CSV table of C-alpha atoms and ligand atoms in Angstrom, one decimal:
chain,number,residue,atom,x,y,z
A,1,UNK,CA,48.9,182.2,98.5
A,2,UNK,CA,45.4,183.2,97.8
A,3,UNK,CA,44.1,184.8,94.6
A,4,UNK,CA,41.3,186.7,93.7
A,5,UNK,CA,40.1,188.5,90.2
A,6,UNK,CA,40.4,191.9,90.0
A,7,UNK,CA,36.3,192.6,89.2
A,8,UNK,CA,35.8,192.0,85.3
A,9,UNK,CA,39.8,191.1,84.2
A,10,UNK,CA,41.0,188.2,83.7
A,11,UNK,CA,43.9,189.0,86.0
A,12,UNK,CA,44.2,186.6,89.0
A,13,UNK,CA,45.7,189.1,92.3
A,14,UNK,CA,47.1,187.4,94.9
A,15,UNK,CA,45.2,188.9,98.1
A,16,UNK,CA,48.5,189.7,99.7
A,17,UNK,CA,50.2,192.7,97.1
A,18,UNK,CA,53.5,194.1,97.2
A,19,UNK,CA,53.5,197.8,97.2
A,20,UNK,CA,56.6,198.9,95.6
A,21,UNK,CA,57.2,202.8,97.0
A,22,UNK,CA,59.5,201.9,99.5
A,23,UNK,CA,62.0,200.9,97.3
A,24,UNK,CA,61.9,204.4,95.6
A,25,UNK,CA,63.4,205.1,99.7
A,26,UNK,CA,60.2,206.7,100.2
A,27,UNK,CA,60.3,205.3,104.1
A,28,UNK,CA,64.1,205.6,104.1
A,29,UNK,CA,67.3,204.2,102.4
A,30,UNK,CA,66.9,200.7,100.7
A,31,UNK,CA,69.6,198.7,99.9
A,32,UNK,CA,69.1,197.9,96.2
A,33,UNK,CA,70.2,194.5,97.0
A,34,UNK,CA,67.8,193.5,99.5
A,35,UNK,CA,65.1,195.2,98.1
A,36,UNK,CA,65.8,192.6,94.9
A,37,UNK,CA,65.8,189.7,97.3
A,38,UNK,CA,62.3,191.4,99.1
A,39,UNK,CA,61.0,190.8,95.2
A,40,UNK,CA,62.1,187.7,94.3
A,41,UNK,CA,60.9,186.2,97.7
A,42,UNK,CA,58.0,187.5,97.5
A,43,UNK,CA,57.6,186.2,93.8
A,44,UNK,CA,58.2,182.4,95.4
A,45,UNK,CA,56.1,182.9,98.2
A,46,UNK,CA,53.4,183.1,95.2
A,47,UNK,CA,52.7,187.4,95.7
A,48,UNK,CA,52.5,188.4,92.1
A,49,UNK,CA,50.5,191.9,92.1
A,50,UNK,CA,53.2,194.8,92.0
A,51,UNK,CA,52.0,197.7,92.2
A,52,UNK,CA,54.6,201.2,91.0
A,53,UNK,CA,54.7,204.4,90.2
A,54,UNK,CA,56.9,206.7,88.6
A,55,UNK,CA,56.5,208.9,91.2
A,56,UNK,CA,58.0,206.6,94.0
A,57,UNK,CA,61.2,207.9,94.2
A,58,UNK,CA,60.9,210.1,91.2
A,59,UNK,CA,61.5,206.8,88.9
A,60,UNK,CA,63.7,204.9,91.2
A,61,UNK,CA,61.0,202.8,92.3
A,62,UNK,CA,60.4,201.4,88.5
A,63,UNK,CA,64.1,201.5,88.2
A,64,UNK,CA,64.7,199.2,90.7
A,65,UNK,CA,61.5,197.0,90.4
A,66,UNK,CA,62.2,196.7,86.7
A,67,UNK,CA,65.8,195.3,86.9
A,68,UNK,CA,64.9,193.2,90.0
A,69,UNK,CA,61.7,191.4,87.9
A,70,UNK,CA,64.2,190.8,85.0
A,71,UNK,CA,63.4,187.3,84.3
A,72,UNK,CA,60.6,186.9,85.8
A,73,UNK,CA,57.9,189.3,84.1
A,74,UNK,CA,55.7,186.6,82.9
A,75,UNK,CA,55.0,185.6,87.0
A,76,UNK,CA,53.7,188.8,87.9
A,77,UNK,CA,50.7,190.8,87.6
A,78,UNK,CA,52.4,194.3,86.9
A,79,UNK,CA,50.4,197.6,87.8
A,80,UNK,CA,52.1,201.4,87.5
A,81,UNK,CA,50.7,205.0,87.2
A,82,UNK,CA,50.4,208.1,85.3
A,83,UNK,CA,50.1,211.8,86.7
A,84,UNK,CA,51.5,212.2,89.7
A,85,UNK,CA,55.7,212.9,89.3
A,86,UNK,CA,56.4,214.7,92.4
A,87,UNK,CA,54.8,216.1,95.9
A,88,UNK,CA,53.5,219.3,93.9
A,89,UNK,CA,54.0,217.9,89.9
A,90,UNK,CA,50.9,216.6,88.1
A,91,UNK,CA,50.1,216.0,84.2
A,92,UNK,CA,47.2,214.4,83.7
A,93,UNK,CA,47.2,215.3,79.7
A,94,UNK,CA,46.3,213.0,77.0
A,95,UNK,CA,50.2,213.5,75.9
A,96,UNK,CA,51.4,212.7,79.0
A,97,UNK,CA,49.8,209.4,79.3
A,98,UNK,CA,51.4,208.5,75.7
A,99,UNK,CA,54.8,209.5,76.9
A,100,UNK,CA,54.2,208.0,80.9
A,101,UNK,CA,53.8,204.9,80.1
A,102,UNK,CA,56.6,204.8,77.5
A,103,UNK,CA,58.8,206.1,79.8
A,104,UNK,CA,57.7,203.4,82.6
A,105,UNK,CA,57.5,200.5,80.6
A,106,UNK,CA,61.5,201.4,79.6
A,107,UNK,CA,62.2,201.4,83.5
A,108,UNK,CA,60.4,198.3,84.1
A,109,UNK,CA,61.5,196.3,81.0
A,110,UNK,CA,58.7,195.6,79.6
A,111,UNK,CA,56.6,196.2,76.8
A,112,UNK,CA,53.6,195.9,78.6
A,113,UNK,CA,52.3,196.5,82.0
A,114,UNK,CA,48.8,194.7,83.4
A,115,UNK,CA,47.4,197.5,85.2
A,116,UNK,CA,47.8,201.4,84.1
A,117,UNK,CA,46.6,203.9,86.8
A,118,UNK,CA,45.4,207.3,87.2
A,119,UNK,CA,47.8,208.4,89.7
A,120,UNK,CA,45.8,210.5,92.3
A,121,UNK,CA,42.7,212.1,90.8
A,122,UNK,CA,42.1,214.3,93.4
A,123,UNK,CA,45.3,216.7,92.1
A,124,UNK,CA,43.9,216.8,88.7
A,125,UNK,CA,40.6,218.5,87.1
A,126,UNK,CA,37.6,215.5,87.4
A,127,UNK,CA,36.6,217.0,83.9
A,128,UNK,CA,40.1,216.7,82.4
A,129,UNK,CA,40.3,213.4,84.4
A,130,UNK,CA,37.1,211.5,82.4
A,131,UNK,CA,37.1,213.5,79.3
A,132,UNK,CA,40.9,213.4,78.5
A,133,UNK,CA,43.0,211.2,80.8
A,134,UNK,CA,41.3,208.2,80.8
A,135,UNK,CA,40.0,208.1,77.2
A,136,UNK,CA,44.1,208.5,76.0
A,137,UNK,CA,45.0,206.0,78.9
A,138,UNK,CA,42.1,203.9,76.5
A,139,UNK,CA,44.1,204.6,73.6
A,140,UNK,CA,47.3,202.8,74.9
A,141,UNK,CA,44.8,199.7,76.0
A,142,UNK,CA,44.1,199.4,72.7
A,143,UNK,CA,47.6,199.6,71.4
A,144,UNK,CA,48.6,196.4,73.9
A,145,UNK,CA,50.4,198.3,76.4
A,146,UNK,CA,48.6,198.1,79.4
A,147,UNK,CA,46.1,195.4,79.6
A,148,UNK,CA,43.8,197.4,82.2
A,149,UNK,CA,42.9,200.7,83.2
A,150,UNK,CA,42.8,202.4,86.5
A,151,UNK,CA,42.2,205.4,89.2
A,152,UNK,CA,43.9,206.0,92.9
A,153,UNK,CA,43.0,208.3,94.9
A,154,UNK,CA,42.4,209.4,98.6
A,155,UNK,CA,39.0,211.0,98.5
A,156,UNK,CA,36.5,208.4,98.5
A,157,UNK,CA,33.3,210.3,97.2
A,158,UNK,CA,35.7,211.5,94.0
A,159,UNK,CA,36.4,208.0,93.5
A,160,UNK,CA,32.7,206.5,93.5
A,161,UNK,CA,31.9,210.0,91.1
A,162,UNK,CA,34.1,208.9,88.3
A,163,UNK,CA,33.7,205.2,88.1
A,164,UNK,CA,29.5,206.4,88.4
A,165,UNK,CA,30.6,208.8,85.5
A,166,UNK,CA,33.0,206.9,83.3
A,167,UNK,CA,33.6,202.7,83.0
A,168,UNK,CA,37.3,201.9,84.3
A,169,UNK,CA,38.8,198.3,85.3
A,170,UNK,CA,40.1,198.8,88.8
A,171,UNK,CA,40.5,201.8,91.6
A,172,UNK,CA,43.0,201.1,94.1
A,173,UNK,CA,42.5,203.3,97.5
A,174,UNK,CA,44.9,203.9,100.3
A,175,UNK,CA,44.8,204.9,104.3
A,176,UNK,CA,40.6,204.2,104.3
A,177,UNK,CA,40.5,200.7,105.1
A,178,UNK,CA,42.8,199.5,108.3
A,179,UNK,CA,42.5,199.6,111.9
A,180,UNK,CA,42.5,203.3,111.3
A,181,UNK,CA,40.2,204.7,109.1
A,182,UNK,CA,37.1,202.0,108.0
A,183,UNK,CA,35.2,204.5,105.7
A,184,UNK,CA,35.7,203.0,102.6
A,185,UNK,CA,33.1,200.6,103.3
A,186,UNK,CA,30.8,203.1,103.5
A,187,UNK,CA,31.6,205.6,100.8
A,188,UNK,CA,33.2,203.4,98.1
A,189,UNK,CA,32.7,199.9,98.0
A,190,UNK,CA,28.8,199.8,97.7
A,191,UNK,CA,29.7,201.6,94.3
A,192,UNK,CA,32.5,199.2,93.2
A,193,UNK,CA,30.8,196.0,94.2
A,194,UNK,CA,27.5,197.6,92.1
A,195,UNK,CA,29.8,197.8,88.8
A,196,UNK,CA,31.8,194.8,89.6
A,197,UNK,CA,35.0,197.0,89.2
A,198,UNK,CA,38.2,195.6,91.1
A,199,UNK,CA,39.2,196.9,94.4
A,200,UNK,CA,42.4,197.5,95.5
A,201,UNK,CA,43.1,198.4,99.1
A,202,UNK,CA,46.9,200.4,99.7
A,203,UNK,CA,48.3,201.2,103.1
A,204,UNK,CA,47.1,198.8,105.4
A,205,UNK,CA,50.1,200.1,107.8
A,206,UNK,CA,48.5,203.5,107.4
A,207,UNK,CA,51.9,204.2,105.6
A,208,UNK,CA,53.8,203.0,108.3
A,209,UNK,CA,51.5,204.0,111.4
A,210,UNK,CA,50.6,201.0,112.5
A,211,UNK,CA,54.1,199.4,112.9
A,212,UNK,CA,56.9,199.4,116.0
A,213,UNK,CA,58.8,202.0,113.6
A,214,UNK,CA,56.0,204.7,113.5
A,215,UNK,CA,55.2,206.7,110.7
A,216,UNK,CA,57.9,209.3,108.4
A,217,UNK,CA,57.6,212.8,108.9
A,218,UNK,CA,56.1,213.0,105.7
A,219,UNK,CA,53.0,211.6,107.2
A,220,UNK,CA,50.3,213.5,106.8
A,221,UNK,CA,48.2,212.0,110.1
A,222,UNK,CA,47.7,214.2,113.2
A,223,UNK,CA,50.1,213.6,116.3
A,224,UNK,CA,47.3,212.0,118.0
A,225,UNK,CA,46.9,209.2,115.2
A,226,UNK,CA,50.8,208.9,115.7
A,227,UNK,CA,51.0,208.8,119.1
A,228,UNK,CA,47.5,206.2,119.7
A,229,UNK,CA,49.5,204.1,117.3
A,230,UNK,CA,52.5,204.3,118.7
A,231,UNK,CA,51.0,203.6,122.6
A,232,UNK,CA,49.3,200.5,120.8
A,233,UNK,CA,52.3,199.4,119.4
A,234,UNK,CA,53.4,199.1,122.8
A,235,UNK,CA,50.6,197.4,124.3
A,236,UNK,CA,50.5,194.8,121.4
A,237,UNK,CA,54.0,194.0,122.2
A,238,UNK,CA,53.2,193.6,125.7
A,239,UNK,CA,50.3,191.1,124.6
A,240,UNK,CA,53.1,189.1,122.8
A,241,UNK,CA,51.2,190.5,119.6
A,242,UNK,CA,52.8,192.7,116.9
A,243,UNK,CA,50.7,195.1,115.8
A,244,UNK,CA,51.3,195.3,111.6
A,245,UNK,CA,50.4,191.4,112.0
A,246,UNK,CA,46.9,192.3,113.6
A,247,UNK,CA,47.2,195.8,111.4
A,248,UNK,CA,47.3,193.5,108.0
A,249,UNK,CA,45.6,190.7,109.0
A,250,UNK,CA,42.0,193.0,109.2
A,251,UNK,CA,42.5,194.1,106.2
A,252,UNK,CA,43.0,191.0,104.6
A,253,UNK,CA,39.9,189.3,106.1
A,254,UNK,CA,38.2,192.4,103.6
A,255,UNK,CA,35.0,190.0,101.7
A,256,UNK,CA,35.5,192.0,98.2
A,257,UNK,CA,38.9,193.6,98.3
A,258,UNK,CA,41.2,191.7,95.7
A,259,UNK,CA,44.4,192.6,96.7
A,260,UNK,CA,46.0,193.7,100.1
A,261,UNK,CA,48.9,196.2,98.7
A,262,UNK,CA,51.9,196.7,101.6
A,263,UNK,CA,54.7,198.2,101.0
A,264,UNK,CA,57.7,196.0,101.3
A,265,UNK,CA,61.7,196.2,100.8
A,266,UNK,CA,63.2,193.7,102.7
A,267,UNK,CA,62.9,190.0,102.5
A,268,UNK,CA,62.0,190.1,106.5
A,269,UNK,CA,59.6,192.0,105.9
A,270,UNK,CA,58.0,190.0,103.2
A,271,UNK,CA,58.3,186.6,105.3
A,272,UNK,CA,56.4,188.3,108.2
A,273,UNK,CA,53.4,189.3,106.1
A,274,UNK,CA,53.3,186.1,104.2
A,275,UNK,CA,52.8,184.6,107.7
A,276,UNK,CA,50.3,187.3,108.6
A,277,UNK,CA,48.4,185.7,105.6
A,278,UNK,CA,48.6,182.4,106.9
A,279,UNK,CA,47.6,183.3,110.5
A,280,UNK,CA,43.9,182.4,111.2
A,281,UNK,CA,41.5,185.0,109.7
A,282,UNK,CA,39.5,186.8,111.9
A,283,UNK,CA,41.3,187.8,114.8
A,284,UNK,CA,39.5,190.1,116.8
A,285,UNK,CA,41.5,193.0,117.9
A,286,UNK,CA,42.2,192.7,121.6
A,287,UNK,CA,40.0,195.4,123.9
A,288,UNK,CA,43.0,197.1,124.9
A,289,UNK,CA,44.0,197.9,121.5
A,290,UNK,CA,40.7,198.8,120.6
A,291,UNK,CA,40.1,201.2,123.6
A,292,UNK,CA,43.5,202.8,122.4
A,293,UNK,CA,42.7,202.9,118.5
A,294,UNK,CA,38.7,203.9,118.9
A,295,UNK,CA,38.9,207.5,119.9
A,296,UNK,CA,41.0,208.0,116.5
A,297,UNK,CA,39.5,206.3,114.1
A,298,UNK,CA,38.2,207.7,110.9
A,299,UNK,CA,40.8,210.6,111.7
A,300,UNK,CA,41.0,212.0,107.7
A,301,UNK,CA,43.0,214.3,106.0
A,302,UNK,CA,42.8,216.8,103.0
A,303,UNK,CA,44.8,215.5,99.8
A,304,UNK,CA,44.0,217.0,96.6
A,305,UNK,CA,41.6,220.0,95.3
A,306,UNK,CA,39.4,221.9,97.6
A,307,UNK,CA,36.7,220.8,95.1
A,308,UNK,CA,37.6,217.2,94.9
A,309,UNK,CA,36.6,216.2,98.9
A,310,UNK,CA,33.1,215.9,98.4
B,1,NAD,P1,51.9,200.7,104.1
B,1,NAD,O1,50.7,200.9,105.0
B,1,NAD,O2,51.9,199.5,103.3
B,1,NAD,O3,53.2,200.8,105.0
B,1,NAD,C1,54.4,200.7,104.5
B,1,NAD,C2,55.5,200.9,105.6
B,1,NAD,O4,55.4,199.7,106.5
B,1,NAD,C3,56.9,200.8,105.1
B,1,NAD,O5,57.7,201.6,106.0
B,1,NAD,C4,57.3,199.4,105.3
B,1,NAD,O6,58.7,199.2,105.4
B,1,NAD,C5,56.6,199.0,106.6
B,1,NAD,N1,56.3,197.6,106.7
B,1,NAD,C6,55.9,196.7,105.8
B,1,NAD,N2,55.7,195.5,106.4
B,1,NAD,C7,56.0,195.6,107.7
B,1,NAD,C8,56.0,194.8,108.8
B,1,NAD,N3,55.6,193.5,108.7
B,1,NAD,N4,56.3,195.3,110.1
B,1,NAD,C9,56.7,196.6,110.2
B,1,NAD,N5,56.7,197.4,109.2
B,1,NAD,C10,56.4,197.0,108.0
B,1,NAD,O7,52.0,202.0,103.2
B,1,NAD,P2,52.4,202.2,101.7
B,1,NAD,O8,53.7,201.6,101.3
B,1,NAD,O9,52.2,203.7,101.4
B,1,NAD,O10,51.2,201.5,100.9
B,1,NAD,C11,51.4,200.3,100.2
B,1,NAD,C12,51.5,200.4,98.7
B,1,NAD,O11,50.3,200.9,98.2
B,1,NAD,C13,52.5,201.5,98.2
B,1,NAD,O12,53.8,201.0,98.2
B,1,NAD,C14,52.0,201.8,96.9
B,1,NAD,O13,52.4,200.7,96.0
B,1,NAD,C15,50.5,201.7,97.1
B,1,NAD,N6,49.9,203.0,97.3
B,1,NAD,C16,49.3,203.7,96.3
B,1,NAD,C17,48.8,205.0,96.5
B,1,NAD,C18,48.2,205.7,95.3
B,1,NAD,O14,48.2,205.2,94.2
B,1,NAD,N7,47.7,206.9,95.5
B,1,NAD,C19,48.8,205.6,97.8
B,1,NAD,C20,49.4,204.9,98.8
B,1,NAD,C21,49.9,203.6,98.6
């Protein structure tokens, strides 16, 4: 495995990060017990950034990563979320965080988690977001239970507005770096590498997109994304290729990104991206994937405030 720091922290990332929402069945039933073995394997293979939220599965997702990392909390670099606790629920109050990451660190059995996130900005007031949330989340740093403080988020320019605005450890953002959408080059990591903050790149299936399965119904993505993917899928197959090895493998070969967060549940799943990680880096994307993927890429979506897309 391969580590990086996460920008100023002392935490060490492996570049390969297990995203824990499937195992709040957010892509579909689990079964508890392999989603264990997914973490535990994935602990031994040397992945050690988790990353949670109590919204994943409204709390199953902690639930189950909590009793799974019993043990073995001391091996892993443990990141959750505050805010977001359902499609349409958001409290991004200063009482919230307090109570949040109580709640969390109960679920995960801990008394302390490395990274504490701002879950989704973009639902939230930016003003209540600098001037409240993250001066309370702060407040909990200081009281040793969360070692590091962070954002997520969808809409890059929001992002790069509140790290410009107010000094935070990390932002973690999803669907804008992959063989779909490349934009966060441009709108986001200029700003991050500039205050040395730590980047963390979710989705680099697209949230399931790029893989044989396709993506749930939940997807936001337009049917055209869906159904470029799914014809590439094909042709990769037909190549002798899969296409969530070539999906993650581009996203890995990132220069600044620290960690690489998929989501995993089963211990297949995790063996195939370890390899991914071992494959050689920079694979170039074959021309007939590329004619298939270029006409819809950079496809985006609205998530979040009106106000909080530009
Ligand atoms: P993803 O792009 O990682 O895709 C996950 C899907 O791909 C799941 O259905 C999974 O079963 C499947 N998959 C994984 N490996 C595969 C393989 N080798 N072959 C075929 N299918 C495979 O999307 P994601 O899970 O949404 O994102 C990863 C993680 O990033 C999340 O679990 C979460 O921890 C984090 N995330 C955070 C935010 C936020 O904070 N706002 C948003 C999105 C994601």
């Amino acid at each position: 495995m391969l580590y990086r720091k996460l920008g100023h922290t002392d935490l060490n990332v492996s570049l390969l990060g297990f995203g824990a929402s499937p195992l709040g069945n957010v892509f579909g039933a689990v079964d508890p017990s392999e989603a264990t073995r997914a973490v535990l394997f994935a602990i031994d293979d040397g992945i050690n950034f988790f990353d949670v939220s109590p919204y994943y599965g409204l709390t199953l997702a902690e639930k189950r990563l909590g009793e799974a990392l019993a043990g073995h909390r001391d091996k892993v670099v443990l990141a959750t979320k505050c805010g977001r606790y359902g499609v349409n629920e958001f409290d991004f109050s200063a009482r919230m965080v307090t109570r949040s990451l109580e709640d969390s660190l109960r679920r995960l059995k801990t008394d302390y988690v490395d990274l504490f996130q701002v879950h989704d900005v973009e639902f939230g007031d930016i003003q209540q977001i600098i001037n409240e949330t993250i001066p309370a989340m702060r407040q909990v740093q200081e009281q040793g239970k969360a070692r590091y403080i962070g954002i997520t988020g969808y809409p890059l320019k929001m992002l790069a507005r509140i790290l410009e605005t107010i000094p935070v450890d990390s932002v973690l953002n999803y669907c804008r770096y992959n063989l779909m959408c490349v934009d966060m080059d441009a709108l986001l990591t200029p700003v991050v590498e500039k205050l040395g903050i730590g980047l963390i790149n979710a989705s680099p299936l697209h949230m399931g997109v790029l893989t044989r399965q396709g993506a749930p119904d939940w997807h936001p993505t337009s049917p055209d994304v869906r159904e470029a993917a799914m014809k590439a899928a094909t042709v990769a197959n037909e190549l002798g290729l899969d296409l969530s090895d070539l999906a993650l493998r581009f996203c890995l070969d990132h220069p600044y990104v620290s960690s690489t967060v998929v989501g995993m549940s089963t211990q297949r799943q995790v063996e195939q991206n370890v390899k991914a990680l071992q494959s050689s880096p920079h694979q170039t994307i074959p021309g007939a994937l590329e004619e298939i993927l270029s006409p819809v890429r950079n496809h985006v979506w609205i998530s979040g405030r009106l106000e909080n897309q530009q």
